[in-house]
Backbone as ProteinMPNN parsed JSONL, in Angstrom:
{"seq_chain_A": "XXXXXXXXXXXXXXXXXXXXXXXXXXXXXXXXXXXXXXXXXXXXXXXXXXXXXXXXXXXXXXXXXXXXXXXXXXXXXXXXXXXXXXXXXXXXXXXXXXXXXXXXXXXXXXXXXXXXXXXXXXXXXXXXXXXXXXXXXXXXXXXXXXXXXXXXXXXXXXXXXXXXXXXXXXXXXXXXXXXXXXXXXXXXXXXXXXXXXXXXXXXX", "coords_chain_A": {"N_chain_A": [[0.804, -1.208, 0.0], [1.898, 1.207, -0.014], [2.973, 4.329, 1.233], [0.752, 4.984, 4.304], [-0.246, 7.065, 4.733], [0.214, 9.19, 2.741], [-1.83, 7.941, 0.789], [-4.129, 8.304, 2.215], [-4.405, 10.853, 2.137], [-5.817, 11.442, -0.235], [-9.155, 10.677, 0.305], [-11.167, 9.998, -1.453], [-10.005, 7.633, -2.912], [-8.882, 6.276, -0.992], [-10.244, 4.452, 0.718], [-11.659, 2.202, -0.423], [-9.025, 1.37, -1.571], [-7.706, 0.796, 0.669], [-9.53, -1.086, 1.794], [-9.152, -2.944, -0.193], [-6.869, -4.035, 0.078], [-7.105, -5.05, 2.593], [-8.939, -7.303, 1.976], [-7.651, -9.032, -0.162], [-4.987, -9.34, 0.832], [-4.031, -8.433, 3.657], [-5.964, -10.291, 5.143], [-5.875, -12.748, 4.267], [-5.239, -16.257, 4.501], [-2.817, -17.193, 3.533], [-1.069, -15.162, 3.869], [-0.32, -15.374, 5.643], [0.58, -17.611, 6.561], [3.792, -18.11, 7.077], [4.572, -17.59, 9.746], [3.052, -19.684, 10.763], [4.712, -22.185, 9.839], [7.03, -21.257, 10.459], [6.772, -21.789, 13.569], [6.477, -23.912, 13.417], [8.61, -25.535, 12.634], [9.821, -24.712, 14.907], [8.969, -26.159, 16.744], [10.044, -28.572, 15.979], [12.456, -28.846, 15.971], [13.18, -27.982, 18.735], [11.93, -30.903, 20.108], [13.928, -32.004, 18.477], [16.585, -31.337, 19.38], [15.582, -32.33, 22.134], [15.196, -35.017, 22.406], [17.881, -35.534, 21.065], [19.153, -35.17, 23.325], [20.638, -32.419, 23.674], [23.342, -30.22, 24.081], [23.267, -27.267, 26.023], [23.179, -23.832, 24.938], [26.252, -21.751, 24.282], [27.079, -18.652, 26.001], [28.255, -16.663, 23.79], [26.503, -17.411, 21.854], [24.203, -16.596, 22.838], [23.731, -14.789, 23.215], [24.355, -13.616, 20.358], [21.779, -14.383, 19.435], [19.896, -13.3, 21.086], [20.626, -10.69, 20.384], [19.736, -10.532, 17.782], [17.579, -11.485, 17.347], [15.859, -9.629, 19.079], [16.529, -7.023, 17.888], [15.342, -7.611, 15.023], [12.169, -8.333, 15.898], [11.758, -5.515, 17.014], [11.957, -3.732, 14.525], [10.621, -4.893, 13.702], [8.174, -4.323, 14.651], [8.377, -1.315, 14.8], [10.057, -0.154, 12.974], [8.887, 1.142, 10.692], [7.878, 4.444, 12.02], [7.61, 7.094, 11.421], [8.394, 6.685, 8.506], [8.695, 7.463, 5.06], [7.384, 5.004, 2.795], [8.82, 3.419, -0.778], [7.075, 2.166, -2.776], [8.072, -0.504, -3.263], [9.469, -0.778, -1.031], [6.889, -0.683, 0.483], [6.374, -3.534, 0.093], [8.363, -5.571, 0.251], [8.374, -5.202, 2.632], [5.622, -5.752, 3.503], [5.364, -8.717, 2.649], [7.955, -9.829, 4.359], [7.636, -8.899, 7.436], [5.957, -10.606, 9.193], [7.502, -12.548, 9.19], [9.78, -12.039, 10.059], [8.981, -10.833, 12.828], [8.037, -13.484, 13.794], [9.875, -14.915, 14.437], [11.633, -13.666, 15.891], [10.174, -13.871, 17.639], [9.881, -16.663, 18.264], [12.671, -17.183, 18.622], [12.771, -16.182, 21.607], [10.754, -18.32, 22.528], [11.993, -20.723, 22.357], [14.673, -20.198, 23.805], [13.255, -20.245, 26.104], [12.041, -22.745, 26.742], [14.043, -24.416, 26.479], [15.596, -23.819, 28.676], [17.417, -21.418, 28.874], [16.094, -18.754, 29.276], [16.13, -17.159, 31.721], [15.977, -14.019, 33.005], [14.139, -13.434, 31.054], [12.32, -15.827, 31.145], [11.466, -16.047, 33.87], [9.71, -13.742, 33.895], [8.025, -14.707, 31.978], [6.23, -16.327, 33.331], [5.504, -15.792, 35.402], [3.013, -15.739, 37.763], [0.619, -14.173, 38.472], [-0.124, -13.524, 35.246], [-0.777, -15.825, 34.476], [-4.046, -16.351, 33.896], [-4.385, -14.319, 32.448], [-3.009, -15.028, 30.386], [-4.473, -17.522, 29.239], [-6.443, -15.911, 28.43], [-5.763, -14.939, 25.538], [-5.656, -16.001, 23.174], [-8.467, -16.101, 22.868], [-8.769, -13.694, 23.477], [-7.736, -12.823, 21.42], [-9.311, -13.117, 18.925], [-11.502, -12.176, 19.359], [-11.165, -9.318, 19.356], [-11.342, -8.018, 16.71], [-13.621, -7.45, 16.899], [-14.747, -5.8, 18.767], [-13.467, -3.437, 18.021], [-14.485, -2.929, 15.73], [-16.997, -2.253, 16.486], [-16.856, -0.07, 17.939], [-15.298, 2.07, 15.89], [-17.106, 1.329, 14.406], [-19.04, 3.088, 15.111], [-18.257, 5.573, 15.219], [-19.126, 8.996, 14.921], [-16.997, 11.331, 14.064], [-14.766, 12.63, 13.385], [-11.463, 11.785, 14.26], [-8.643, 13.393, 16.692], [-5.841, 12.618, 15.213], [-3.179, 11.847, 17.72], [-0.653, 11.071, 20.197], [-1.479, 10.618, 23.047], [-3.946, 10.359, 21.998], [-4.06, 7.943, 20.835], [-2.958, 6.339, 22.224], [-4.68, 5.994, 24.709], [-6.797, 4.845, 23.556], [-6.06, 2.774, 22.505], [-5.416, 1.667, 24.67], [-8.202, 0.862, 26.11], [-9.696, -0.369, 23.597], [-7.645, -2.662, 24.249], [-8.417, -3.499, 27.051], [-11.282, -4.052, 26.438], [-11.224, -6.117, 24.758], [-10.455, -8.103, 26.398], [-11.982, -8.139, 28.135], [-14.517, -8.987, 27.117], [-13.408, -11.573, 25.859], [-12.881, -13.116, 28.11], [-15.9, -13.024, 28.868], [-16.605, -14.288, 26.41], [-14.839, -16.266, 26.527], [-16.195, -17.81, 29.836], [-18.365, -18.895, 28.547], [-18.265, -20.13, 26.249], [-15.588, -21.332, 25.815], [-14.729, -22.235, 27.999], [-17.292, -24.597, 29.23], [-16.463, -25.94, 26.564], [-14.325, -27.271, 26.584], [-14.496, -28.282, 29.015], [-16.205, -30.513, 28.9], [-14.754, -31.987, 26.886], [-12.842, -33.1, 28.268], [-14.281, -34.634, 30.232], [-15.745, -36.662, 28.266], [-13.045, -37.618, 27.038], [-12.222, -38.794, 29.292], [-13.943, -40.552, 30.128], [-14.159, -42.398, 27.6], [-11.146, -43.449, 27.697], [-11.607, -45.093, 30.154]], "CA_chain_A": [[0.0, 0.0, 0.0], [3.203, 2.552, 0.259], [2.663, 4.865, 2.732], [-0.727, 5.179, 4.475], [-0.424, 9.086, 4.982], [-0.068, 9.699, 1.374], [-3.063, 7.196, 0.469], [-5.123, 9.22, 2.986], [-4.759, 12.423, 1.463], [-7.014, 10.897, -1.302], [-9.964, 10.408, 0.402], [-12.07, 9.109, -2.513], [-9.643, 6.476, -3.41], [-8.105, 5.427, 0.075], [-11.167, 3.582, 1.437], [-11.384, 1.583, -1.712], [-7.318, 0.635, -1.714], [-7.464, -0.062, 2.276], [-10.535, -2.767, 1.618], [-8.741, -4.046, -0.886], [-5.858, -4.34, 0.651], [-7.627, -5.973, 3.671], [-9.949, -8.081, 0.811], [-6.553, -9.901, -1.135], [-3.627, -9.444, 1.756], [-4.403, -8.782, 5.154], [-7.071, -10.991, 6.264], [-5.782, -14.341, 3.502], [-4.344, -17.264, 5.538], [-1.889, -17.607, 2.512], [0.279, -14.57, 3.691], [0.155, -15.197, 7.389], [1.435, -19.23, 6.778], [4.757, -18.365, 7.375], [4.492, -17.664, 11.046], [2.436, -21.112, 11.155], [5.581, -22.69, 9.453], [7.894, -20.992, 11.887], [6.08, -22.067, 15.16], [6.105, -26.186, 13.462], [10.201, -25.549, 12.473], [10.681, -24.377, 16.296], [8.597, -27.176, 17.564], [10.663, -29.624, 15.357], [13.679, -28.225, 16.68], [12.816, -28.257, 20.342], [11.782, -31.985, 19.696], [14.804, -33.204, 18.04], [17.094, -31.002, 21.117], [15.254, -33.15, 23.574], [15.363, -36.491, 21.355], [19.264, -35.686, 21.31], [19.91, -34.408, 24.713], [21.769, -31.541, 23.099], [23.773, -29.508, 25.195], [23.009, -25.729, 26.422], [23.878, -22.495, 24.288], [26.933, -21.361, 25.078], [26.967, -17.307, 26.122], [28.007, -15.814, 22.62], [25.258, -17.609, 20.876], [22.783, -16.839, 23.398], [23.738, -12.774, 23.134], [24.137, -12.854, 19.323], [20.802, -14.334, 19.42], [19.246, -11.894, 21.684], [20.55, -9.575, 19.627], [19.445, -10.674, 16.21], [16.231, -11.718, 17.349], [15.703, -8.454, 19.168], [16.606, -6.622, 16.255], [14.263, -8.414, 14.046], [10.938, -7.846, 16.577], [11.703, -4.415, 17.153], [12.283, -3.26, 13.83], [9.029, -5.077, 12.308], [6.937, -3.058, 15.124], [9.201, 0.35, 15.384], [10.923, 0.469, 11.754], [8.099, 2.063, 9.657], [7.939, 5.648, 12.585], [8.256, 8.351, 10.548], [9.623, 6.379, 6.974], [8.003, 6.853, 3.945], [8.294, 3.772, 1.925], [8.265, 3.204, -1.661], [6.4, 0.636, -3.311], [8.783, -1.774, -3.236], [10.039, -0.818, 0.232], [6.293, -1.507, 1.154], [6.311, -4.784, -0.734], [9.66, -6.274, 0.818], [8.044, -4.917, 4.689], [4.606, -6.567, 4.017], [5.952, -9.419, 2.83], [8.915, -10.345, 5.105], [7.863, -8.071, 8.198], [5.649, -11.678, 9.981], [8.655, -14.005, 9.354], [10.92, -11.238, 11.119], [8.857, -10.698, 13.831], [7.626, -14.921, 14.443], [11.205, -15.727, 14.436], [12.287, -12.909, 16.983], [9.018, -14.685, 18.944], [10.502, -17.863, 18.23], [13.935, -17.391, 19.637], [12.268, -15.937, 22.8], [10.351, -19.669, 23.588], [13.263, -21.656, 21.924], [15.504, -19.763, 25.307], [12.847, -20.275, 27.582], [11.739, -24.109, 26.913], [15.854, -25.27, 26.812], [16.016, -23.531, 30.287], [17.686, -20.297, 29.461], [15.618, -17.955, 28.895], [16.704, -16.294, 32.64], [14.651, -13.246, 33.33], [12.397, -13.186, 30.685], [11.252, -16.571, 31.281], [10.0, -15.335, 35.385], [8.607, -12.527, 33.899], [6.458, -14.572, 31.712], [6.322, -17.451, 33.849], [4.54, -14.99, 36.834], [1.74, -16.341, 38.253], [-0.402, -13.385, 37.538], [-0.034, -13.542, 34.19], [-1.039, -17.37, 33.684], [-4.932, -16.163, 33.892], [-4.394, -13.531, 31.122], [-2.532, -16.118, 29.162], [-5.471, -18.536, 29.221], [-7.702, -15.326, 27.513], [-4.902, -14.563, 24.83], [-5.989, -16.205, 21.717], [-9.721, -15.725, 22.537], [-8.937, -11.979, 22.773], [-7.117, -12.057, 20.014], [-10.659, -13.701, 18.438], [-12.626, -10.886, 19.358], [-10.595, -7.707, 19.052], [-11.818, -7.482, 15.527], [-15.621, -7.034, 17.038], [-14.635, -4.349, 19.973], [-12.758, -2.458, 17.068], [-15.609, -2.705, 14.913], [-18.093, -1.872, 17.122], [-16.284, 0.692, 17.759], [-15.244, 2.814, 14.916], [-18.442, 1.788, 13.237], [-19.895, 3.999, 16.109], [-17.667, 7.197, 15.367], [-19.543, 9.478, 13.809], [-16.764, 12.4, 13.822], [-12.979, 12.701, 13.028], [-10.692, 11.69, 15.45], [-7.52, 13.642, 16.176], [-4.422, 11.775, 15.328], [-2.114, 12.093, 18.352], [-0.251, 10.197, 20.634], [-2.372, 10.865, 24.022], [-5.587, 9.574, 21.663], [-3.86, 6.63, 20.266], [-2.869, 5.433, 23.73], [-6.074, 5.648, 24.978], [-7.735, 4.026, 22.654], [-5.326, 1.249, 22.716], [-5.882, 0.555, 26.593], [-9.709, 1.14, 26.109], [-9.909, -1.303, 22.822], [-7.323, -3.936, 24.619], [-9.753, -3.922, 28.159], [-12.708, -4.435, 26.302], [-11.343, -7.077, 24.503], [-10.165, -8.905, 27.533], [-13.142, -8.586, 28.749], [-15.138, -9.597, 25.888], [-12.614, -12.618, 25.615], [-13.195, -13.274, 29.243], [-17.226, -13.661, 28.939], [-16.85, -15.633, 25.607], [-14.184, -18.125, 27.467], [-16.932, -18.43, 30.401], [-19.974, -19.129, 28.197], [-18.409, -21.154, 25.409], [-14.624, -22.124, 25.004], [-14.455, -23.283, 29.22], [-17.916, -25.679, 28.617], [-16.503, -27.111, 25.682], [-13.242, -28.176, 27.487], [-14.974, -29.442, 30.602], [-17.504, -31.622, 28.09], [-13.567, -32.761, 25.916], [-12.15, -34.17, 29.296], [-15.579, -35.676, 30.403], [-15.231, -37.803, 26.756], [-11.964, -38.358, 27.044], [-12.187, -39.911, 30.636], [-15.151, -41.926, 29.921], [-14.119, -43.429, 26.461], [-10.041, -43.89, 28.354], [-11.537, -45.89, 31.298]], "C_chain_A": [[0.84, 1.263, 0.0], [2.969, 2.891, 1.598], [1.34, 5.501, 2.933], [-1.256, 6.401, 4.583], [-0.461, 9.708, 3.105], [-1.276, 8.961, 0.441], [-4.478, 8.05, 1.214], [-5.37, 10.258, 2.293], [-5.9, 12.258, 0.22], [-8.028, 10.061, -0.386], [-11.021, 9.294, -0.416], [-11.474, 7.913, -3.461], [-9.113, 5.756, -2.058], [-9.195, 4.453, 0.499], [-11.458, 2.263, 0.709], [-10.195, 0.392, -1.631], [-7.389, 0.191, -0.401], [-8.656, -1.393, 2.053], [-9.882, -3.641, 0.97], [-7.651, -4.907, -0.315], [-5.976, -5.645, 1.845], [-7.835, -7.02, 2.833], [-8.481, -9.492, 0.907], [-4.989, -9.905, 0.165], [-3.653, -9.869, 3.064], [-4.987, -10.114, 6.03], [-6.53, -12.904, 5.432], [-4.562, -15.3, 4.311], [-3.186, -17.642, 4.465], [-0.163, -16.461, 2.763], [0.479, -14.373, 5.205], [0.66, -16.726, 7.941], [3.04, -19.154, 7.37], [4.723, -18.131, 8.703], [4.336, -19.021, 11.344], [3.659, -21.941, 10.819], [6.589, -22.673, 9.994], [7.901, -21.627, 13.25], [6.205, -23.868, 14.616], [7.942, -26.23, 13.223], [10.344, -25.665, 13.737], [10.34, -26.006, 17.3], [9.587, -28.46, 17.092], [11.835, -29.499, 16.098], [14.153, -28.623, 18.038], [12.873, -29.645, 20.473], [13.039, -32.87, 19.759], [16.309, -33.185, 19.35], [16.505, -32.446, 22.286], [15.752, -34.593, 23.23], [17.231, -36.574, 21.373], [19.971, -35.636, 22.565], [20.807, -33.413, 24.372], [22.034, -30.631, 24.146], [23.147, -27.759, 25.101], [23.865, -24.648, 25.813], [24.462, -21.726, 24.915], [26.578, -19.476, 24.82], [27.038, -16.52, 24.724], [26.844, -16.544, 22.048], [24.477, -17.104, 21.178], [22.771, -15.298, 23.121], [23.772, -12.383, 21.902], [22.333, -13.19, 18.43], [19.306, -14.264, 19.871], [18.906, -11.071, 20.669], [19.656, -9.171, 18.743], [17.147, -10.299, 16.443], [14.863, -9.842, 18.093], [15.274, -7.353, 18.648], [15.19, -6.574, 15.195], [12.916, -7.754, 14.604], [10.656, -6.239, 15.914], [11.509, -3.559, 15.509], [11.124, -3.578, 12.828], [7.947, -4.077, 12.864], [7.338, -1.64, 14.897], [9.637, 1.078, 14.206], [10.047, 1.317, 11.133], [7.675, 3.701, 10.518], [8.706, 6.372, 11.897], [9.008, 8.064, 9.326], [7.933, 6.462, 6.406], [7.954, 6.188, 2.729], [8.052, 4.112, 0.234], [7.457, 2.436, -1.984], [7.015, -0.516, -2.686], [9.341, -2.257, -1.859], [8.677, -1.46, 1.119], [5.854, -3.047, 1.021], [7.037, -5.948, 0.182], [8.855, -6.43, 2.419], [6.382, -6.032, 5.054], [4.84, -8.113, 3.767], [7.055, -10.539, 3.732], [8.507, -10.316, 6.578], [6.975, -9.416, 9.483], [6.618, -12.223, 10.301], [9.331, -13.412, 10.284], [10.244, -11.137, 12.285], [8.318, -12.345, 14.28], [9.309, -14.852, 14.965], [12.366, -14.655, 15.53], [11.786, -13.729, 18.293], [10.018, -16.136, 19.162], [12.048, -17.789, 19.223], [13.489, -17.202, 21.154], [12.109, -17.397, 23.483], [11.171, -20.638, 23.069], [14.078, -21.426, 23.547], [14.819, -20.234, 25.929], [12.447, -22.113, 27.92], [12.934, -24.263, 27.465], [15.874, -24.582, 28.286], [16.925, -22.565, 30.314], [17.514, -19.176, 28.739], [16.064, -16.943, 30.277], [15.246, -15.293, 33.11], [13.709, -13.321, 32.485], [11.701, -14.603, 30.678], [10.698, -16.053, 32.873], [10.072, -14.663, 34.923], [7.204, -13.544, 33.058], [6.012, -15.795, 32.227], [5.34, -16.949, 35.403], [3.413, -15.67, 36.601], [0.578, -15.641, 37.842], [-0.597, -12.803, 36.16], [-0.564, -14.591, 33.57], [-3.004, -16.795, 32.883], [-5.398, -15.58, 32.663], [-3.642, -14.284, 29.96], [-3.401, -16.943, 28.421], [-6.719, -17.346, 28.034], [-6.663, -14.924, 26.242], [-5.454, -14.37, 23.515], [-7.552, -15.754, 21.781], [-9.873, -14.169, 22.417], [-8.772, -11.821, 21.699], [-8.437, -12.536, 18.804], [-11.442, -12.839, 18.177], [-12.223, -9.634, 19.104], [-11.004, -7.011, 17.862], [-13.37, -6.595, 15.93], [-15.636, -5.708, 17.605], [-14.336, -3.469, 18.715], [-13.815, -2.22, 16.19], [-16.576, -1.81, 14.766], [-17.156, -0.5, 17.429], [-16.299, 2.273, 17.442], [-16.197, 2.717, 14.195], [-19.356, 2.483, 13.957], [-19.521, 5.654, 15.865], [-18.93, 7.952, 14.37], [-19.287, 10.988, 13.585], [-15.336, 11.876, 13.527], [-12.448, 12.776, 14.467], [-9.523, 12.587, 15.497], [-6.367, 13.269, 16.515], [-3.137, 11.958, 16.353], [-1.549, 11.028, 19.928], [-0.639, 9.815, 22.104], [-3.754, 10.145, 23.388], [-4.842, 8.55, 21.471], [-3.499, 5.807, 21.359], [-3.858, 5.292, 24.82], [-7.017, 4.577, 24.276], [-6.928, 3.003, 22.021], [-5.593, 0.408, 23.932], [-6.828, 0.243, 26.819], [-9.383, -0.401, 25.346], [-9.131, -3.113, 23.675], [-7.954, -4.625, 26.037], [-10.644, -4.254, 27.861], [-12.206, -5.823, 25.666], [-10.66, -8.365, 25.51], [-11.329, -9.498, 28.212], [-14.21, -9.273, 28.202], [-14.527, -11.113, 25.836], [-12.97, -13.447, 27.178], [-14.372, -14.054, 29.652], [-17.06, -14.59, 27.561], [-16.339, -17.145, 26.174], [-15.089, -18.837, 28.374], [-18.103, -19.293, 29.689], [-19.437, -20.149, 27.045], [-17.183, -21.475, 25.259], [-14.615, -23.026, 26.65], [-15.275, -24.781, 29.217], [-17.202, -27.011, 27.369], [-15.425, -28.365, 25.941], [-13.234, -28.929, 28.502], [-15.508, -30.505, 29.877], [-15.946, -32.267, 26.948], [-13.339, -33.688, 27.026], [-13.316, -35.109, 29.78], [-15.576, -36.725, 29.395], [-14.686, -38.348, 26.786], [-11.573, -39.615, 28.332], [-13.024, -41.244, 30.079], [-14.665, -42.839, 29.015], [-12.557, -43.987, 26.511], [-10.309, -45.21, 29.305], [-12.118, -47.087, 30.69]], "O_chain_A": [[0.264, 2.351, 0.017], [2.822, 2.245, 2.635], [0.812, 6.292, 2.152], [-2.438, 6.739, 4.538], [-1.19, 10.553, 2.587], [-1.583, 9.5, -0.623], [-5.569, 8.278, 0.691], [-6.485, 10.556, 1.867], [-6.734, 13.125, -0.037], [-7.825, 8.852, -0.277], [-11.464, 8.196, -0.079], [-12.058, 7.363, -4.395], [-8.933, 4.542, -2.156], [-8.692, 3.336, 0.619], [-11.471, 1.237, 1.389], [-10.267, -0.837, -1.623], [-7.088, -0.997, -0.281], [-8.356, -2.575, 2.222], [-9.853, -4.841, 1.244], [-7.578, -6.135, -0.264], [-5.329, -6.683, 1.986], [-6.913, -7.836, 2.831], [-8.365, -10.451, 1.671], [-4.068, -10.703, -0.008], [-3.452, -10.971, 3.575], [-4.633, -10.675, 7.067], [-6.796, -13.979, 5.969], [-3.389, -15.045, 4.584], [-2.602, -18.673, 4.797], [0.991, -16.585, 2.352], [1.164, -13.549, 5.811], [0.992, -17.057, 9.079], [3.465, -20.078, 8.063], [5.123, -19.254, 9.014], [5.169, -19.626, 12.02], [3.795, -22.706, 11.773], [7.246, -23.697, 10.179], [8.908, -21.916, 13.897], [6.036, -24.832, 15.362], [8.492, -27.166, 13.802], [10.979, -26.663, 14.076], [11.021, -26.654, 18.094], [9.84, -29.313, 17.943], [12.019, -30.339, 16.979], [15.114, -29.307, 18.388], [13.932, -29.967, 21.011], [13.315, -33.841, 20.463], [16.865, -34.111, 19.94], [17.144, -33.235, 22.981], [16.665, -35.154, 23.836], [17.79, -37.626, 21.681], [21.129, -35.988, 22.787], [21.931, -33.573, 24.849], [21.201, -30.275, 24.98], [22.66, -27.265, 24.084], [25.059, -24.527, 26.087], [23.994, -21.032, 25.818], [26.017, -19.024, 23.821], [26.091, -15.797, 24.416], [26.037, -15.679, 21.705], [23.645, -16.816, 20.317], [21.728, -14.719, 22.818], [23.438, -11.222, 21.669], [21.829, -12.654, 17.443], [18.225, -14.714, 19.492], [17.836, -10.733, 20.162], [18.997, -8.134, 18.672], [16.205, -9.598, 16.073], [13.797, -9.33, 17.753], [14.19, -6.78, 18.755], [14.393, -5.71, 14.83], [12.464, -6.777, 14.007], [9.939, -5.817, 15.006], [10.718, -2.617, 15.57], [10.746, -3.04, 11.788], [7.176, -3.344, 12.244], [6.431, -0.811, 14.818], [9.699, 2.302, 14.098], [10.506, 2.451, 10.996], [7.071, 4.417, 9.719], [9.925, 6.41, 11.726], [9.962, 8.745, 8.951], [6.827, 6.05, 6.754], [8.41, 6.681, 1.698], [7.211, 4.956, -0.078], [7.015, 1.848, -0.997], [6.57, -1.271, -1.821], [9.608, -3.402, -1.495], [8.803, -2.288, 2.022], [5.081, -3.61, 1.797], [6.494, -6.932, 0.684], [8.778, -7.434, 3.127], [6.044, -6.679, 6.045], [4.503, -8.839, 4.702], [6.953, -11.766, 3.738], [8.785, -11.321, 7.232], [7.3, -9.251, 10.659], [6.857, -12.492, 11.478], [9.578, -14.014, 11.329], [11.045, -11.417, 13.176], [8.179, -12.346, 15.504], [9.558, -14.703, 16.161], [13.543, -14.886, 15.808], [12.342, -14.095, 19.328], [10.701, -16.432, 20.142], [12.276, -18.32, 20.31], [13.848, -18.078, 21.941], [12.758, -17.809, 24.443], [10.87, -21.72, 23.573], [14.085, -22.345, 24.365], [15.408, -20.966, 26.723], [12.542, -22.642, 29.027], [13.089, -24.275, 28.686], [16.436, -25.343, 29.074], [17.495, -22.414, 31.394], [18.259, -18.654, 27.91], [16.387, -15.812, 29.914], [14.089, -15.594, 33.402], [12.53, -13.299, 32.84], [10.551, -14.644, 30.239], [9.526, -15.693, 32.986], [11.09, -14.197, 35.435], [5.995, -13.403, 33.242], [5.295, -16.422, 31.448], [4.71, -17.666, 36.181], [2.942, -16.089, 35.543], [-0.303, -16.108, 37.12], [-1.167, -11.728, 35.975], [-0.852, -14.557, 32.374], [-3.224, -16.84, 31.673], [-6.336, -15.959, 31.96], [-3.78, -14.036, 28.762], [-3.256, -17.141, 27.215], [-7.513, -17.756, 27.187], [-7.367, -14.014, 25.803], [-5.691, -13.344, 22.876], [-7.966, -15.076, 20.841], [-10.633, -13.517, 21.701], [-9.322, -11.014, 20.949], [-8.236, -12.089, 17.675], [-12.026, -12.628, 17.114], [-13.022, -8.846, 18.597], [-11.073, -5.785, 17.783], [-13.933, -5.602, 15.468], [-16.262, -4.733, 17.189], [-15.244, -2.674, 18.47], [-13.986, -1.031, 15.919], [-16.979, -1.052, 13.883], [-16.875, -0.063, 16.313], [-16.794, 3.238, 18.025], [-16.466, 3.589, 13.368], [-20.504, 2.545, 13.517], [-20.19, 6.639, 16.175], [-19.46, 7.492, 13.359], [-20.121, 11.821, 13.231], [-15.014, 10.688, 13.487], [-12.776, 13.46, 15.436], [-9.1, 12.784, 14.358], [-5.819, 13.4, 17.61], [-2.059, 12.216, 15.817], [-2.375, 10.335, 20.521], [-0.193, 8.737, 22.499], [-4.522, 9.489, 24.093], [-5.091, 7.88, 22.474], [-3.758, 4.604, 21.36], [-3.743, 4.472, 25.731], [-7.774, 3.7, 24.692], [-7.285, 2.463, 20.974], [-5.84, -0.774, 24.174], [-6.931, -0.643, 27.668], [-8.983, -1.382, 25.972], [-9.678, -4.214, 23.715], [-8.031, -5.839, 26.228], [-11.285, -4.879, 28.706], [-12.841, -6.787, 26.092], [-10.477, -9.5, 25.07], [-11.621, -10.613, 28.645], [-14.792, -10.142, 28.852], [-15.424, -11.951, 25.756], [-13.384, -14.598, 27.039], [-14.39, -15.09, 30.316], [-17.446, -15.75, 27.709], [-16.798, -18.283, 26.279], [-15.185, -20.059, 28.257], [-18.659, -20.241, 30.245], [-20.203, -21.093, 26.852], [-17.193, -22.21, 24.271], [-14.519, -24.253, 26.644], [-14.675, -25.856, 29.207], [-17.317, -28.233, 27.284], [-15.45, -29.578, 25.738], [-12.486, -29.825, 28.895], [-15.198, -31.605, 30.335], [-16.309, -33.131, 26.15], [-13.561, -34.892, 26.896], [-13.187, -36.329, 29.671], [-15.356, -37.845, 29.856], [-14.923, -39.55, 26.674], [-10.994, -40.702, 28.336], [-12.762, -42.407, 29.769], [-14.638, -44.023, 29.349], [-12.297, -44.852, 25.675], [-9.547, -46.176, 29.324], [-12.264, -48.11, 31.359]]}, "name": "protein", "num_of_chains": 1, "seq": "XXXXXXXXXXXXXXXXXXXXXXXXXXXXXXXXXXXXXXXXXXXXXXXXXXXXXXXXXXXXXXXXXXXXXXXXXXXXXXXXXXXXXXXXXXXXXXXXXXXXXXXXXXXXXXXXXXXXXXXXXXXXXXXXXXXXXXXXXXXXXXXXXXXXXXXXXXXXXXXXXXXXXXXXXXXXXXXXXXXXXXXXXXXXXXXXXXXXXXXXXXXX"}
């Protein structure tokens, strides 16, 4: 899409090019496989480590792949502040910009399974955190609806600044917690109590 500030300025074609965009890119499980492909490599990985007993990454590996991986994250969420791409620059970024950030993810629970991940496994290993772990994916389920509901409610111009956009990040990610929260009670917890009930019965 290039850059979304110069697509804006055209009103009567941006709404158009952003659907589409959504339509054929965004939303097609064809350009969000490589993550899925990432996450079955790491598991393979992990796997064949255990299957070998392979030994523990010594210190430079583990810091140049901090680094890298670091790097990588940061630079898929942080790099596009204040650039305006070309075509091709947004081509290469929508393209690549999942793999770079799974595979930053990836090194993260690669460290923390093998046993040295250090601090950031107790940070995400805290206790009060397990609870909000358990609503993760179902938020991430619903966030489309809160957002929806939403912005298909505005019915003025917002103004773009960094006091609104952090509001209405903490707002949108509470509701969908919470939203994620009552769907888990009412229909993903049931269906898991009524799997193990099955599984006992048709085990014993």
């Amino acid at each position: 899409m290039g850059n979304i500030a110069d697509f804006a300025e055209d009103l009567q074609n941006f709404l158009p090019s952003l659907m589409n965009f959504f339509n054929k890119i965004y939303t097609k499980p064809y350009t969000r496989i490589e993550a899925y492909l990432v996450g079955v490599l790491l598991a393979y990985i992990i796997y064949k480590r255990k299957e070998n007993n392979s030994p523990k990454l010594n210190t430079k590996i583990l810091g140049i792949g901090w680094i890298l991986a670091s790097g990588a994250a940061l630079a898929c969420q942080f790099g596009l502040y204040h650039q305006k791409l070309s075509l091709v620059t947004a081509s290469f970024y929508n393209a690549l910009s999942r793999l770079g950030f799974s595979l930053g993810l990836c090194w993260v629970i690669f460290v923390c399974v093998i046993g040295q991940g250090d601090a950031v496994n107790s940070i995400l290993s805290w206790k009060p955190l397990i609870p909000l772990s358990r609503l993760t994916y179902c938020a991430y389920l619903v966030h489309p609806v809160v957002m929806t509901a939403y912005f298909g409610s505005i019915r003025a111009l917002i103004e773009f600044n960094h006091i609104n956009v952090i509001m209405l990040y903490l707002g949108i990610l509470f509701l969908s917690y919470v939203a994620a929260l009552v769907t888990s009670i009412l229909f993903e917890s049931p269906v898991i109590r009524l799997e193990r009930l099955l599984r006992n019965r048709f085990s014993s």
